[in-house]
Coordinates of C-alpha atoms in Angstrom, one line a residue:
X26 CA 15.9 -14.9 31.4
X27 CA 18.3 -11.9 31.1
X28 CA 18.6 -12.4 27.4
X29 CA 14.8 -11.6 27.1
X30 CA 15.3 -8.0 28.2
X31 CA 18.5 -7.8 26.0
X32 CA 16.3 -9.1 23.1
X33 CA 13.8 -6.3 23.7
X34 CA 16.6 -3.8 24.0
X35 CA 18.0 -4.8 20.6
X36 CA 14.6 -4.7 19.0
X37 CA 13.8 -1.3 20.4
X38 CA 17.1 0.1 19.2
X39 CA 16.4 -1.4 15.7
X40 CA 13.0 0.2 15.7
X41 CA 14.4 3.7 16.4
X42 CA 17.2 3.2 13.9
X43 CA 14.6 2.5 11.2
X44 CA 12.2 5.2 12.3
X45 CA 9.6 2.8 13.7
X46 CA 9.0 4.3 17.2
X47 CA 5.2 4.0 17.5
X48 CA 4.1 6.7 15.1
X49 CA 0.7 6.3 13.4
X50 CA 1.0 3.8 10.6
X51 CA -1.3 1.7 8.4
X52 CA 0.6 -1.3 9.7
X53 CA 1.1 -2.2 13.4
X54 CA 4.5 -1.2 14.7
X55 CA 6.8 -3.6 16.4
X56 CA 7.6 -0.8 19.0
X57 CA 3.9 -0.9 20.1
X58 CA 4.0 -4.6 20.6
X59 CA 7.2 -4.6 22.8
X60 CA 6.7 -4.6 26.5
X61 CA 8.0 -1.3 28.0
X62 CA 8.2 0.5 31.3
X63 CA 7.2 4.2 31.1
X64 CA 8.2 6.5 33.9
X65 CA 5.4 9.0 34.5
X66 CA 5.3 11.9 37.0
X67 CA 4.7 15.6 37.4
X68 CA 7.4 18.1 37.4
X69 CA 9.3 18.2 40.7
X70 CA 7.9 14.7 41.6
X71 CA 11.4 13.4 41.9
X72 CA 11.2 11.4 38.7
X73 CA 14.8 12.1 37.6
X74 CA 16.2 11.3 41.0
X75 CA 14.4 7.9 41.0
X76 CA 15.9 7.0 37.7
X77 CA 19.4 8.1 38.8
X78 CA 19.0 6.0 42.0
X79 CA 18.0 2.9 40.0
X80 CA 21.1 3.5 37.7
X81 CA 23.4 4.6 40.5
X82 CA 24.7 7.5 38.4
X83 CA 24.2 11.2 38.0
X84 CA 23.5 11.5 34.3
X85 CA 20.1 13.3 33.8
X86 CA 19.9 17.1 32.9
X87 CA 18.5 19.2 35.7
X88 CA 17.0 22.6 35.9
X89 CA 13.8 24.6 36.2
X90 CA 10.8 24.0 33.9
X91 CA 10.6 21.2 31.5
X92 CA 14.0 19.5 31.3
X93 CA 13.0 16.2 29.7
X94 CA 11.6 17.3 26.3
X95 CA 12.0 14.0 24.4
X96 CA 11.3 10.4 25.5
X97 CA 14.6 8.9 26.9
X98 CA 14.7 5.2 26.4
X99 CA 17.1 4.1 29.1
X100 CA 18.5 0.5 28.6
X101 CA 20.4 -0.9 31.6
X102 CA 22.8 -3.8 30.9
X103 CA 24.4 -5.6 33.8
X104 CA 28.0 -6.6 33.2
X105 CA 30.0 -8.9 35.4
X106 CA 33.1 -6.6 35.6
X107 CA 34.8 -3.7 34.0
X108 CA 34.4 0.0 33.9
X109 CA 30.9 1.5 33.6
X110 CA 30.2 3.2 30.4
X111 CA 27.3 4.6 28.3
X112 CA 26.4 4.6 24.6
X113 CA 23.8 6.6 22.7
X114 CA 21.8 5.1 19.8
X115 CA 22.7 8.1 17.6
X116 CA 26.4 7.7 18.4
X117 CA 26.8 3.9 18.3
X118 CA 30.6 3.8 18.2
X119 CA 31.3 6.3 21.0
X120 CA 31.6 5.2 24.6
X121 CA 31.0 7.7 27.4
X122 CA 32.7 7.0 30.7
X123 CA 32.2 10.5 32.0
X124 CA 28.5 10.7 33.0
X125 CA 28.6 14.5 33.1
X126 CA 29.3 14.2 29.4
X127 CA 26.2 11.9 29.1
X128 CA 24.1 14.6 30.7
X129 CA 25.4 17.2 28.2
X130 CA 24.8 14.9 25.2
X131 CA 21.2 14.3 26.3
X132 CA 20.7 18.1 26.3
X133 CA 22.5 18.6 23.0
X134 CA 20.6 15.8 21.2
X135 CA 17.3 17.2 22.5
X136 CA 18.3 20.6 21.1
X137 CA 19.2 19.1 17.8
X138 CA 15.7 17.8 17.4
X139 CA 13.7 20.6 19.0
X140 CA 16.0 23.6 18.5
X141 CA 17.0 25.7 21.5
X142 CA 13.3 26.4 22.1
X143 CA 11.3 24.7 24.9
X144 CA 9.3 22.6 22.4
X145 CA 8.9 18.9 22.9
X146 CA 9.4 16.0 20.4
X147 CA 8.1 12.4 20.4
X148 CA 11.3 11.0 18.8
X149 CA 13.1 9.0 21.5
X150 CA 16.7 9.3 22.6
X151 CA 18.4 6.0 23.2
X152 CA 20.8 5.6 26.0
X153 CA 22.4 2.3 27.0
X154 CA 24.3 2.1 30.3
X155 CA 26.6 -0.9 31.0
X156 CA 27.4 -1.4 34.7
X157 CA 28.0 -4.2 37.3
X158 CA 25.7 -2.1 39.6
X159 CA 22.5 -2.2 37.6
X160 CA 19.9 -4.9 36.8
X161 CA 18.8 -5.6 33.2
X162 CA 16.0 -3.2 32.7
X163 CA 14.6 -0.8 30.1
X164 CA 12.8 2.4 31.2
X165 CA 11.3 5.2 29.1
X166 CA 11.6 8.6 30.8
X167 CA 8.8 10.8 29.6
X168 CA 8.5 14.6 29.9
X169 CA 7.1 15.6 33.3
X170 CA 3.4 16.5 33.4
X171 CA 2.7 20.1 34.1
X172 CA -0.3 22.3 34.7
X173 CA 0.9 25.6 33.2
X174 CA 3.1 26.8 30.4
X175 CA 6.2 28.8 31.3
X176 CA 7.8 31.6 29.3
X177 CA 8.9 30.5 25.9
X178 CA 6.4 27.6 25.7
X179 CA 3.2 27.6 23.7
X180 CA -0.1 27.4 25.6
X181 CA -0.6 24.0 24.1
X182 CA 2.4 22.5 25.9
X183 CA 0.3 21.2 28.8
X184 CA -1.9 19.2 26.5
X185 CA 1.0 18.2 24.2
X186 CA 2.9 16.6 27.0
X187 CA -0.2 14.9 28.4
X188 CA -1.0 13.5 24.9
X189 CA 2.6 12.2 24.5
X190 CA 2.6 10.5 27.8
X191 CA -0.9 9.1 27.1
X192 CA 0.3 7.7 23.7
X193 CA 2.8 5.6 25.6
X194 CA 1.0 4.4 28.6
X195 CA -2.4 3.7 27.0
X196 CA -0.9 0.8 25.1
X197 CA -1.6 -2.6 26.8
X198 CA 2.0 -3.6 26.6
X199 CA 3.2 -0.6 28.6
X200 CA 4.0 -1.0 32.3
X201 CA 3.5 2.3 34.1
X202 CA 5.9 3.5 36.7
X203 CA 3.8 6.3 38.4
X204 CA 6.0 8.6 40.5
X205 CA 4.2 10.6 43.2
X206 CA 5.6 12.7 46.0
X207 CA 4.5 11.5 49.4
X208 CA 4.1 15.0 50.7
X209 CA 1.3 15.6 48.2
X210 CA -2.3 14.2 48.3
X211 CA -2.5 11.2 46.0
X212 CA -5.8 12.4 44.7
X213 CA -4.0 15.4 43.1
X214 CA -1.0 13.4 41.8
X215 CA -0.6 13.9 38.1
X216 CA 0.9 10.4 37.7
X217 CA -1.9 8.7 39.5
X218 CA -4.6 10.7 37.7
X219 CA -3.4 9.8 34.2
X220 CA -2.6 6.2 35.2
X221 CA -6.0 5.7 36.6
X222 CA -7.5 6.9 33.2
X223 CA -5.6 4.3 31.1
X224 CA -5.3 1.5 33.7
X225 CA -8.4 1.9 36.0
X226 CA -7.8 -1.5 37.8
X227 CA -4.1 -0.8 38.4
X228 CA -3.2 -4.1 36.6
X229 CA 0.0 -2.7 35.0
X230 CA 0.8 0.3 37.3
X231 CA 3.7 0.3 39.8
X232 CA 3.3 3.1 42.3
X233 CA 6.4 4.8 43.6
X234 CA 6.4 7.3 46.5
X235 CA 9.2 9.8 46.6
X236 CA 10.1 12.5 49.2
X237 CA 8.9 10.3 52.1
X238 CA 11.6 11.9 54.3
X239 CA 10.3 15.3 53.6
X240 CA 6.8 14.7 55.0
X241 CA 5.6 17.0 57.8
X242 CA 6.4 15.8 61.3
X243 CA 3.7 13.6 62.7
X244 CA 2.7 12.3 59.3
X245 CA 3.8 9.2 57.4
X246 CA 3.2 7.4 54.2
X247 CA 2.3 4.0 55.7
X248 CA -1.3 4.0 54.4
X249 CA -0.1 4.9 51.0
X250 CA 2.7 2.3 51.0
X251 CA 0.3 -0.4 52.2
X252 CA -2.1 0.4 49.4
X253 CA -4.9 1.6 51.7
X254 CA -5.0 5.1 50.2
X255 CA -4.9 3.9 46.7
X256 CA -4.8 0.2 45.9
X257 CA -2.8 -1.2 43.0
X258 CA -2.2 -4.8 42.0
X259 CA 1.5 -4.4 42.8
X260 CA 2.7 -3.1 46.2
X261 CA 3.7 0.5 46.4
X262 CA 7.5 1.1 46.7
X263 CA 8.9 4.0 48.6
X264 CA 12.2 5.7 47.8
X265 CA 14.3 8.3 49.5
X266 CA 16.2 10.4 46.9
X267 CA 19.2 12.6 47.5
X268 CA 18.5 16.0 48.7
X269 CA 19.4 19.1 46.7
X270 CA 22.2 19.6 49.1
X271 CA 23.5 16.1 48.4
X272 CA 23.3 16.7 44.7
X273 CA 25.1 20.0 45.0
X274 CA 27.8 18.2 47.0
X275 CA 28.0 15.4 44.5
X276 CA 27.3 12.8 47.2
X277 CA 28.2 9.4 45.9
X278 CA 25.2 7.4 44.7
X279 CA 26.3 4.3 46.5
X280 CA 26.4 6.2 49.7
X281 CA 23.0 7.6 48.9
X282 CA 21.6 4.1 48.5
X283 CA 23.1 3.1 51.8
X284 CA 21.4 6.0 53.5
X285 CA 18.2 5.1 51.9
X286 CA 18.4 1.5 53.3
X287 CA 19.2 2.9 56.7
X288 CA 16.3 5.3 56.6
X289 CA 13.7 2.6 56.0
X290 CA 15.3 0.1 58.4
X291 CA 15.7 2.6 61.2
X292 CA 12.4 4.5 60.9
X293 CA 9.8 2.8 63.2
X294 CA 6.9 3.5 60.9
X295 CA 8.6 1.9 57.9
X296 CA 10.7 -0.8 59.5
X297 CA 8.2 -3.6 58.7
X298 CA 8.2 -2.5 55.1
X299 CA 12.0 -2.0 54.7
X300 CA 12.5 -5.3 52.8
X301 CA 10.5 -3.9 49.9
X302 CA 11.5 -0.3 49.9
X303 CA 14.2 1.6 48.2
X304 CA 15.6 2.2 44.6
X305 CA 17.5 -1.0 44.6
X306 CA 14.4 -3.1 45.3
X307 CA 12.5 -1.0 42.8
X308 CA 15.0 -1.9 40.0
X309 CA 14.9 -5.6 40.9
X310 CA 11.1 -5.8 41.0
X311 CA 10.8 -4.0 37.7
X312 CA 13.4 -6.2 36.1
X313 CA 11.8 -9.4 37.3
X314 CA 8.3 -8.2 36.2
X315 CA 9.5 -7.0 32.8
X316 CA 11.1 -10.4 32.2
X317 CA 7.9 -12.3 33.1
X318 CA 5.9 -9.9 30.8
X319 CA 8.3 -10.4 27.9
X320 CA 8.2 -14.1 28.3
X321 CA 4.4 -14.1 28.2
X322 CA 4.4 -11.9 25.1
X323 CA 6.9 -14.0 23.0
X324 CA 4.2 -16.1 21.2
X325 CA 2.2 -13.0 20.5
X326 CA 5.3 -11.2 19.2
X327 CA 6.1 -14.1 16.9
X328 CA 2.6 -14.1 15.6
X329 CA 2.6 -10.4 15.0
X330 CA 6.0 -10.5 13.3
X331 CA 5.1 -13.4 11.0
X332 CA 1.8 -11.8 10.0
X333 CA 3.4 -8.4 9.4
X334 CA 6.2 -9.8 7.3
X335 CA 3.6 -11.4 5.0
X336 CA 1.7 -8.0 4.8
X337 CA 4.9 -6.1 4.1
X338 CA 6.0 -8.5 1.4
X339 CA 2.5 -8.4 -0.2
X340 CA 2.4 -4.6 -0.3
X341 CA 6.0 -4.4 -1.6
X342 CA 5.1 -6.9 -4.3
X343 CA 2.1 -4.7 -5.2
X344 CA 4.3 -1.6 -5.4
X345 CA 6.7 -3.3 -7.7
X346 CA 10.4 -3.4 -8.0
X347 CA 12.5 -0.2 -7.6
X348 CA 13.8 1.5 -10.7
X349 CA 17.0 0.3 -12.3
X350 CA 19.9 2.8 -12.4
X351 CA 21.5 2.0 -15.8
X352 CA 20.0 2.3 -19.3
X353 CA 20.1 -1.4 -20.0
X354 CA 18.3 -2.1 -16.7
X355 CA 15.7 0.5 -17.4
X356 CA 15.1 -0.9 -20.9
X357 CA 14.8 -4.4 -19.6
X358 CA 12.4 -3.2 -16.9
X359 CA 10.2 -1.4 -19.4
X360 CA 10.2 -4.4 -21.7
X361 CA 9.2 -6.7 -18.8
X362 CA 6.4 -4.4 -17.8
X363 CA 5.1 -4.3 -21.4
X364 CA 5.3 -8.1 -21.7
X365 CA 3.2 -8.3 -18.5
X366 CA 0.6 -6.0 -20.0
X367 CA 0.7 -7.8 -23.3
X368 CA 0.2 -11.1 -21.5
X369 CA -2.8 -9.7 -19.6
X370 CA -4.3 -8.4 -22.9
X371 CA -3.9 -11.8 -24.6
X372 CA -5.6 -13.5 -21.6
X373 CA -8.6 -11.4 -22.1
X374 CA -8.8 -12.4 -25.8
X375 CA -8.2 -16.1 -25.0
X376 CA -10.9 -16.3 -22.3
X377 CA -8.5 -16.6 -19.3
X378 CA -9.8 -13.1 -18.3
X379 CA -13.3 -11.8 -19.2
X380 CA -14.0 -9.6 -22.2
X381 CA -13.0 -11.6 -25.3
X382 CA -16.4 -13.2 -25.5
X383 CA -17.8 -9.8 -26.6
X384 CA -16.1 -10.2 -29.9
X385 CA -17.9 -13.5 -30.6
X386 CA -21.1 -11.7 -29.7
X387 CA -20.5 -9.2 -32.4
X388 CA -20.0 -12.0 -35.0
X389 CA -22.8 -14.2 -33.8
X390 CA -25.5 -11.5 -33.1
X391 CA -24.7 -8.0 -34.1
X392 CA -23.4 -8.7 -37.7
X393 CA -26.3 -11.1 -38.6
X394 CA -28.8 -8.6 -37.1
X395 CA -27.3 -5.8 -39.1
X396 CA -27.5 -7.8 -42.4
X397 CA -31.0 -8.8 -41.6
X398 CA -32.0 -5.2 -41.1
X399 CA -30.9 -4.3 -44.7
X400 CA -34.1 -3.3 -46.6
X401 CA -33.8 -5.6 -49.7
X402 CA -37.5 -5.5 -50.1
X403 CA -37.4 -1.8 -50.8
X404 CA -34.5 -2.3 -53.1
X405 CA -36.4 -5.0 -55.0
X406 CA -39.8 -3.4 -55.0
X407 CA -41.8 -3.8 -58.2
X408 CA -41.2 -0.2 -59.3
X409 CA -37.5 -0.4 -58.7
X410 CA -37.1 -3.7 -60.5
X411 CA -39.1 -2.4 -63.4
X412 CA -37.0 0.8 -63.6
X413 CA -33.6 -1.0 -63.4
X414 CA -34.6 -3.7 -65.8
X415 CA -35.9 -1.4 -68.5
X416 CA -33.1 1.0 -68.1
X417 CA -30.6 -1.8 -68.6
X418 CA -32.3 -2.8 -71.9
X419 CA -31.4 0.6 -73.4
X420 CA -32.9 1.1 -76.8
X421 CA -33.3 -2.6 -77.5
X422 CA -35.1 -4.9 -75.1
X423 CA -33.3 -8.0 -74.0
X424 CA -33.9 -11.2 -75.8
X425 CA -33.6 -13.9 -73.3
X426 CA -32.7 -12.7 -69.7
X427 CA -32.1 -9.1 -68.5
X428 CA -28.5 -9.8 -67.5
X429 CA -27.5 -6.1 -67.1
X430 CA -30.6 -5.5 -65.1
X431 CA -29.8 -8.5 -62.8
X432 CA -26.3 -7.2 -62.3
X433 CA -27.5 -3.7 -61.4
X434 CA -30.1 -5.0 -59.0
X435 CA -27.6 -7.4 -57.3
X436 CA -24.8 -4.8 -57.1
X437 CA -27.1 -2.1 -55.6
X438 CA -28.2 -4.6 -53.0
X439 CA -24.8 -6.0 -52.1
X440 CA -23.3 -2.5 -51.8
X441 CA -25.6 -1.8 -48.8
X442 CA -23.7 -4.6 -47.0
X443 CA -20.7 -2.3 -46.6
X444 CA -22.4 -0.7 -43.7
X445 CA -22.6 -3.9 -41.5
X446 CA -19.1 -4.8 -42.5
X447 CA -17.7 -1.4 -41.4
X448 CA -19.8 -1.6 -38.2
X449 CA -18.4 -5.0 -37.4
X450 CA -14.8 -3.7 -37.7
X451 CA -15.6 -0.7 -35.5
X452 CA -17.4 -2.8 -32.9
X453 CA -14.4 -5.1 -32.5
X454 CA -12.1 -2.2 -32.5
X455 CA -14.1 -0.7 -29.5
X456 CA -13.9 -4.0 -27.7
X457 CA -10.1 -4.3 -28.2
X458 CA -9.7 -0.7 -26.9
X459 CA -11.7 -1.6 -23.8
X460 CA -9.6 -4.7 -23.3
X461 CA -6.4 -2.6 -23.5
X462 CA -7.7 -0.3 -20.8
X463 CA -8.6 -3.3 -18.6
X464 CA -5.2 -4.9 -19.2
X465 CA -3.5 -1.6 -18.3
X466 CA -5.4 -1.3 -15.0
X467 CA -4.6 -5.0 -14.2
X468 CA -0.8 -4.4 -14.7
X469 CA 0.4 -3.1 -11.3
X470 CA 3.7 -1.8 -12.7
X471 CA 1.8 0.5 -15.1
X472 CA 0.0 2.1 -12.2
X473 CA 3.4 2.6 -10.7
X474 CA 4.8 4.6 -13.6
X475 CA 2.2 7.1 -15.0
X476 CA 4.3 8.2 -18.0
X477 CA 4.9 4.7 -19.1
X478 CA 1.2 3.9 -18.7
X479 CA 0.3 6.8 -21.0
X480 CA 2.9 5.8 -23.6
X481 CA 1.9 2.1 -23.6
X482 CA -1.8 3.0 -23.8
X483 CA -1.2 5.4 -26.7
X484 CA 1.0 3.0 -28.6
X485 CA -1.4 0.1 -28.2
X486 CA -4.4 2.2 -29.3
X487 CA -2.4 3.6 -32.3
X488 CA -1.6 0.0 -33.3
X489 CA -5.3 -0.9 -33.0
X490 CA -6.2 2.0 -35.2
X491 CA -3.8 0.9 -37.9
X492 CA -5.2 -2.6 -37.7
X493 CA -8.8 -1.2 -37.8
X494 CA -8.0 0.7 -41.0
X495 CA -6.4 -2.3 -42.7
X496 CA -9.2 -4.6 -41.5
X497 CA -11.9 -2.2 -42.8
X498 CA -10.2 -2.2 -46.2
X499 CA -10.1 -6.0 -46.2
X500 CA -13.8 -6.3 -45.1
X501 CA -15.0 -3.8 -47.7
X502 CA -13.0 -5.6 -50.3
X503 CA -14.9 -8.8 -49.5
X504 CA -18.2 -6.9 -50.3
X505 CA -16.7 -5.4 -53.4
X506 CA -15.5 -8.8 -54.6
X507 CA -19.1 -10.1 -54.3
X508 CA -20.1 -7.1 -56.5
X509 CA -17.3 -7.6 -59.0
X510 CA -18.0 -11.3 -59.8
X511 CA -21.4 -12.9 -59.6
X512 CA -21.6 -16.7 -59.2
X513 CA -22.5 -18.0 -62.6
X514 CA -23.8 -21.4 -61.5
X515 CA -26.6 -19.8 -59.5
X516 CA -28.0 -18.2 -62.7
X517 CA -27.5 -21.3 -64.9
X518 CA -29.9 -23.1 -62.6
X519 CA -32.6 -20.5 -63.1
X520 CA -35.4 -21.3 -65.7
X521 CA -34.6 -19.7 -69.1
X522 CA -36.7 -16.8 -70.1
X523 CA -37.9 -17.8 -73.6
X524 CA -40.7 -15.3 -73.8
X525 CA -40.4 -11.9 -72.2
X526 CA -44.1 -12.0 -71.5
X527 CA -44.4 -8.3 -72.2
X528 CA -46.3 -6.3 -74.7
X529 CA -44.0 -4.5 -77.1
X530 CA -46.7 -2.0 -78.0
X531 CA -46.6 -0.7 -74.4
X532 CA -44.2 2.0 -73.3
X533 CA -40.7 0.9 -72.3
X534 CA -41.6 1.3 -68.6
X535 CA -44.6 -0.8 -68.9
X536 CA -43.1 -3.5 -71.1
X537 CA -43.1 -6.4 -68.7
X538 CA -45.9 -7.9 -66.8
X539 CA -45.9 -8.1 -62.9
X540 CA -45.3 -11.9 -62.6
X541 CA -42.2 -11.6 -64.8
X542 CA -40.8 -8.8 -62.7
X543 CA -41.7 -10.5 -59.4
X544 CA -39.7 -13.6 -60.6
X545 CA -36.7 -11.4 -61.4
X546 CA -36.9 -9.8 -57.9
X547 CA -37.2 -13.2 -56.3
X548 CA -34.2 -14.5 -58.1
X549 CA -32.1 -11.4 -57.1
X550 CA -33.2 -11.7 -53.5
X551 CA -32.2 -15.4 -53.4
X552 CA -28.8 -14.5 -54.7
X553 CA -28.4 -11.6 -52.3
X554 CA -29.3 -13.8 -49.4
X555 CA -26.7 -16.3 -50.5
X556 CA -24.1 -13.5 -50.6
X557 CA -25.3 -12.4 -47.1
X558 CA -24.7 -15.9 -45.8
X559 CA -21.2 -15.9 -47.3
X560 CA -20.3 -12.5 -45.9
X561 CA -21.7 -13.5 -42.5
X562 CA -18.8 -16.1 -42.4
X563 CA -16.1 -14.3 -44.3
X564 CA -16.3 -10.9 -42.6
X565 CA -15.6 -12.3 -39.1
X566 CA -12.7 -14.3 -40.5
X567 CA -11.3 -11.1 -42.1
X568 CA -11.8 -9.1 -38.8
X569 CA -10.1 -11.8 -36.7
X570 CA -7.2 -12.1 -39.1
X571 CA -6.7 -8.3 -39.5
X572 CA -7.5 -7.1 -36.0
X573 CA -7.7 -9.8 -33.3
X574 CA -4.8 -12.0 -34.5
X575 CA -2.6 -9.0 -35.3
X576 CA -3.3 -7.4 -31.9
X577 CA -2.2 -10.7 -30.2
X578 CA 0.8 -11.0 -32.5
X579 CA 2.3 -7.5 -32.6
X580 CA 0.4 -5.0 -30.6
X581 CA 3.5 -3.2 -29.2
X582 CA 6.0 -4.0 -32.0
X583 CA 6.1 -0.4 -33.2
X584 CA 6.5 0.8 -29.5
X585 CA 9.4 -1.6 -29.0
X586 CA 11.1 -0.4 -32.1
X587 CA 10.9 3.2 -30.9
X588 CA 12.0 2.2 -27.4
X589 CA 15.2 0.7 -28.7
X590 CA 16.2 4.1 -30.0
X591 CA 15.9 5.9 -26.7
X592 CA 18.8 6.8 -24.4
X593 CA 19.0 6.2 -20.7
X594 CA 17.6 9.7 -19.8
X595 CA 14.6 9.3 -22.1
X596 CA 14.0 5.8 -20.6
X597 CA 14.1 7.4 -17.2
X598 CA 11.3 9.8 -18.0
X599 CA 9.1 6.8 -18.7
X600 CA 9.8 5.4 -15.3
X601 CA 8.7 8.6 -13.4
X602 CA 7.4 6.8 -10.4
X603 CA 5.3 8.8 -8.0
X604 CA 7.7 10.1 -5.2
X605 CA 5.1 9.0 -2.6
X606 CA 5.3 5.4 -3.9
X607 CA 9.1 5.5 -3.9
X608 CA 9.1 6.8 -0.3
X609 CA 6.5 4.2 0.7
X610 CA 8.6 1.3 -0.8
X611 CA 11.7 2.6 1.0
X612 CA 9.8 2.8 4.3
X613 CA 8.3 -0.7 3.8
X614 CA 11.7 -2.2 2.9
X615 CA 13.2 -0.8 6.0
X616 CA 10.4 -2.1 8.1
X617 CA 10.6 -5.5 6.5
X618 CA 14.3 -5.6 7.3
X619 CA 13.5 -4.7 10.9
X620 CA 10.8 -7.5 11.2
X621 CA 13.0 -10.1 9.6
X622 CA 15.8 -9.3 12.0
X623 CA 13.3 -9.4 14.8
X624 CA 12.0 -12.7 13.6
X625 CA 15.5 -14.1 13.7
X626 CA 16.2 -12.7 17.1
X627 CA 13.0 -13.9 18.8
X628 CA 13.3 -17.3 17.2
X629 CA 16.8 -17.8 18.5
X630 CA 15.7 -16.8 22.0
X631 CA 12.6 -19.1 21.8
X632 CA 14.7 -22.0 20.7
X633 CA 17.2 -21.4 23.4
X634 CA 14.4 -21.7 26.0

């Protein structure tokens, strides 16, 4: 079971090394899920002395006011033999065998984070102690609770410390070690008060009574130790710490432990409780309980780690790859992003993604409707037919059929079809622009690089505009071709006009009777309708060929050509990723590294069991 605590120790060190020590995050932190023992107590409650007794070494800073200003994660490792030594997480290759130097380093490291002020910080200090005289255990020493701020401290220090302590002990995986002096009423104990708030049933709180030997004569702590004054799920444990005189005389910790055992075994009131009193017993109880808690949490930890790895990988995938450092890598990266965008755009046109069907709607509904709305009836009214026919005759009326009149009537009608042709080109252009914006929004890498997104968008739209202009020319040419050459067979099939049916004595504008003119108008309308049917098919073909097909084939060709001329620095300006995204990716990558390592560690322990 010892390797379970060692496992948690390693994971906690990795958490701190990667900056994952329980701060607020959009993802759950591994730190929060790991079982911990937090040491809570008011100032002058004997908290530091309890920790030193458990360790068997003098190593904690002492003094007036708030001495502990950062959480101290104290990891105890039992070794079979050898000299005792300590290591700090921030100095991984340096071994401390002088525990006075350990005390100084704790103070110095606190000052490095908080300055020489009396401010507090939530960033933990990691201290590992290796000794044959300890049990495998991890304890988190938190700043002592206080009721007033001292000189040099902000007024908010009381609440700041309470909030920091609460942030640790309110987590369901935290075991609370509540330190209370026996010569103080438990009802006023800072440790019991805050523990009761977060753990009202006492299911994860261990109560420790200090200063039992300093109680007034005639009083004792039996009711408290037996749980009658305040009941917890676990038995209360009493400890007798070294006195200030012992500390000043540097009394050996081993000797202090021996005195502690003698005190409980020789004091009549506590003799029946002696087997579960003292700092040695406290360390063993906590170690055993921590092991059982860790063992019960292993399946949940595995589940959390596996789930979080998937979430981290998903978000990293969404954020995209980090920027290449060399020009070739940057060019390749930009090209790959552009190909991804181009692929998305083509999928819209091909129906894999929605949007391409709007182009068919233009061809199948809007163009026919626009052609149908053309007012040929007005163009071929009796007055207009008469006017154009007679004007075409000039000074000499036509003999058989008014050919020039027919041509003018047909051309004036067909020219009006240029409007629907241009409108079709513009409508398809608008749809293609819309699909470009959609494809850009659906290409995650383009969201990652704002400058590249703007450049690609501008280049694609410029290409569409060139294609639109060419397509418009081609579509208008189709109309002009219909004007330039009339289908002869259509007119050969018309009945020949042997007699004009007019009265040559009438004026030139009244030369032909109405039935004759109506027949001309009807013939022209038939021909114009035939041309409409032709253009209804040919204009979409022209638009698809000149716009849709070209957009699929070479939308970014011009952009790629310009891209090849750019140098590394210019390419770098296109990959101007938002610094927040860069930082987010770095943070996620570190956390993913942590969770993968944790997965491997926990799996190896689980299999060994």
